[in-house]
Amino acid sequence: VYYYVNGSTYEGDWLNNEQHGFGKETDSSNTVYEGQFVNGCKEGKGRLIWDDQSVYEGDFKNNMMQGKGKLVWADGRIFEGDWFENQMHGKGKFNWPDNREYIGESVSYTHLRAHETPEHLVCRLLLEKK
């Protein structure tokens, strides 16, 4: 196990003094990434678990959620679809714990808005599609 000065830890494969291959990184806020690393960056398939137990599983590129992936929030909301630079972007499906569902083309977020009610989120998604 490698211990960083900032409190993060890494356990896994190394190549040329960089994280490379399969590994597990835990940061100082207890966010855990487990998956592929390439030249020191999260790259390929991986799983990210936040301290509130929300989980993203899918593709990473250059340390960011990018490609296809699924995010399950601790409160039961689920987004599965396209990601670009840590943002939901492109085609996707959003489900709420009460079984409501939004499926759309060109789903786009400037950032995740946890404070939005499901109704406001659907309205914003529909407006952003235009």
PDB file of N, CA and C in Angstrom, residues 1 5 7 13 15 17-18 44 47-48 60 67-68 72-73 80-81 93 101 103 119-121 128:
ATOM      1  N   VAL A   1       0.858  -1.183   0.000  1.00  0.00           N
ATOM      2  CA  VAL A   1       0.000   0.000   0.000  1.00  0.00           C
ATOM      3  C   VAL A   1       0.898   1.238   0.000  1.00  0.00           C
ATOM      4  N   VAL A   5       0.852  11.928   0.974  1.00  0.00           N
ATOM      5  CA  VAL A   5       0.922  12.955   2.001  1.00  0.00           C
ATOM      6  C   VAL A   5      -0.471  13.511   2.318  1.00  0.00           C
ATOM      7  N   GLY A   7      -3.231  12.003   2.565  1.00  0.00           N
ATOM      8  CA  GLY A   7      -4.096  11.046   3.245  1.00  0.00           C
ATOM      9  C   GLY A   7      -4.680   9.972   2.349  1.00  0.00           C
ATOM     10  N   ASP A  13      -1.225  -2.209  -9.046  1.00  0.00           N
ATOM     11  CA  ASP A  13      -0.120  -2.371  -9.991  1.00  0.00           C
ATOM     12  C   ASP A  13       0.565  -1.046 -10.280  1.00  0.00           C
ATOM     13  N   LEU A  15       3.822   0.742 -12.883  1.00  0.00           N
ATOM     14  CA  LEU A  15       4.739   0.630 -14.003  1.00  0.00           C
ATOM     15  C   LEU A  15       5.468   1.962 -14.123  1.00  0.00           C
ATOM     16  N   ASN A  17       6.996   3.756 -11.940  1.00  0.00           N
ATOM     17  CA  ASN A  17       6.630   4.632 -10.822  1.00  0.00           C
ATOM     18  C   ASN A  17       5.277   5.317 -10.975  1.00  0.00           C
ATOM     19  N   GLU A  18       4.374   4.727 -11.766  1.00  0.00           N
ATOM     20  CA  GLU A  18       3.017   5.257 -11.920  1.00  0.00           C
ATOM     21  C   GLU A  18       2.009   4.138 -11.725  1.00  0.00           C
ATOM     22  N   GLY A  44     -10.198   3.396 -18.457  1.00  0.00           N
ATOM     23  CA  GLY A  44     -10.772   2.079 -18.744  1.00  0.00           C
ATOM     24  C   GLY A  44     -11.970   1.839 -17.842  1.00  0.00           C
ATOM     25  N   ARG A  47     -14.892   1.492 -10.944  1.00  0.00           N
ATOM     26  CA  ARG A  47     -16.020   1.696 -10.033  1.00  0.00           C
ATOM     27  C   ARG A  47     -15.608   2.737  -9.001  1.00  0.00           C
ATOM     28  N   LEU A  48     -16.476   3.746  -8.807  1.00  0.00           N
ATOM     29  CA  LEU A  48     -16.213   4.830  -7.877  1.00  0.00           C
ATOM     30  C   LEU A  48     -17.321   4.821  -6.828  1.00  0.00           C
ATOM     31  N   PHE A  60     -13.871   5.241 -17.663  1.00  0.00           N
ATOM     32  CA  PHE A  60     -13.104   6.396 -17.221  1.00  0.00           C
ATOM     33  C   PHE A  60     -12.084   6.742 -18.296  1.00  0.00           C
ATOM     34  N   GLY A  67     -17.614   8.068 -21.248  1.00  0.00           N
ATOM     35  CA  GLY A  67     -18.000   6.894 -22.019  1.00  0.00           C
ATOM     36  C   GLY A  67     -19.363   6.422 -21.535  1.00  0.00           C
ATOM     37  N   LYS A  68     -19.518   5.134 -21.360  1.00  0.00           N
ATOM     38  CA  LYS A  68     -20.767   4.554 -20.861  1.00  0.00           C
ATOM     39  C   LYS A  68     -20.635   4.283 -19.369  1.00  0.00           C
ATOM     40  N   VAL A  72     -25.616   5.242  -9.403  1.00  0.00           N
ATOM     41  CA  VAL A  72     -26.715   4.963  -8.484  1.00  0.00           C
ATOM     42  C   VAL A  72     -26.469   5.803  -7.241  1.00  0.00           C
ATOM     43  N   TRP A  73     -27.372   6.776  -7.003  1.00  0.00           N
ATOM     44  CA  TRP A  73     -27.262   7.621  -5.823  1.00  0.00           C
ATOM     45  C   TRP A  73     -27.715   6.845  -4.594  1.00  0.00           C
ATOM     46  N   GLU A  80     -28.236   5.963 -16.184  1.00  0.00           N
ATOM     47  CA  GLU A  80     -27.414   5.057 -16.980  1.00  0.00           C
ATOM     48  C   GLU A  80     -27.361   5.586 -18.398  1.00  0.00           C
ATOM     49  N   GLY A  81     -26.143   5.799 -18.884  1.00  0.00           N
ATOM     50  CA  GLY A  81     -26.011   6.338 -20.232  1.00  0.00           C
ATOM     51  C   GLY A  81     -24.628   6.873 -20.496  1.00  0.00           C
ATOM     52  N   LYS A  93     -30.817   7.270 -19.534  1.00  0.00           N
ATOM     53  CA  LYS A  93     -32.066   6.936 -18.857  1.00  0.00           C
ATOM     54  C   LYS A  93     -31.909   7.292 -17.390  1.00  0.00           C
ATOM     55  N   GLU A 101     -39.563   7.345 -14.834  1.00  0.00           N
ATOM     56  CA  GLU A 101     -38.425   7.158 -15.714  1.00  0.00           C
ATOM     57  C   GLU A 101     -38.389   8.243 -16.783  1.00  0.00           C
ATOM     58  N   ILE A 103     -36.325   8.821 -20.396  1.00  0.00           N
ATOM     59  CA  ILE A 103     -35.385   8.307 -21.395  1.00  0.00           C
ATOM     60  C   ILE A 103     -35.254   9.385 -22.451  1.00  0.00           C
ATOM     61  N   GLU A 119     -39.438  16.590 -10.507  1.00  0.00           N
ATOM     62  CA  GLU A 119     -40.208  17.341 -11.493  1.00  0.00           C
ATOM     63  C   GLU A 119     -39.362  18.429 -12.139  1.00  0.00           C
ATOM     64  N   HIS A 120     -38.579  19.158 -11.324  1.00  0.00           N
ATOM     65  CA  HIS A 120     -37.721  20.198 -11.875  1.00  0.00           C
ATOM     66  C   HIS A 120     -36.655  19.595 -12.790  1.00  0.00           C
ATOM     67  N   LEU A 121     -36.127  18.453 -12.407  1.00  0.00           N
ATOM     68  CA  LEU A 121     -35.110  17.808 -13.225  1.00  0.00           C
ATOM     69  C   LEU A 121     -35.675  17.437 -14.584  1.00  0.00           C
ATOM     70  N   GLU A 128     -33.386  21.400 -22.013  1.00  0.00           N
ATOM     71  CA  GLU A 128     -32.019  21.315 -22.547  1.00  0.00           C
ATOM     72  C   GLU A 128     -31.964  20.506 -23.819  1.00  0.00           C
TER      73      GLU A 128
END
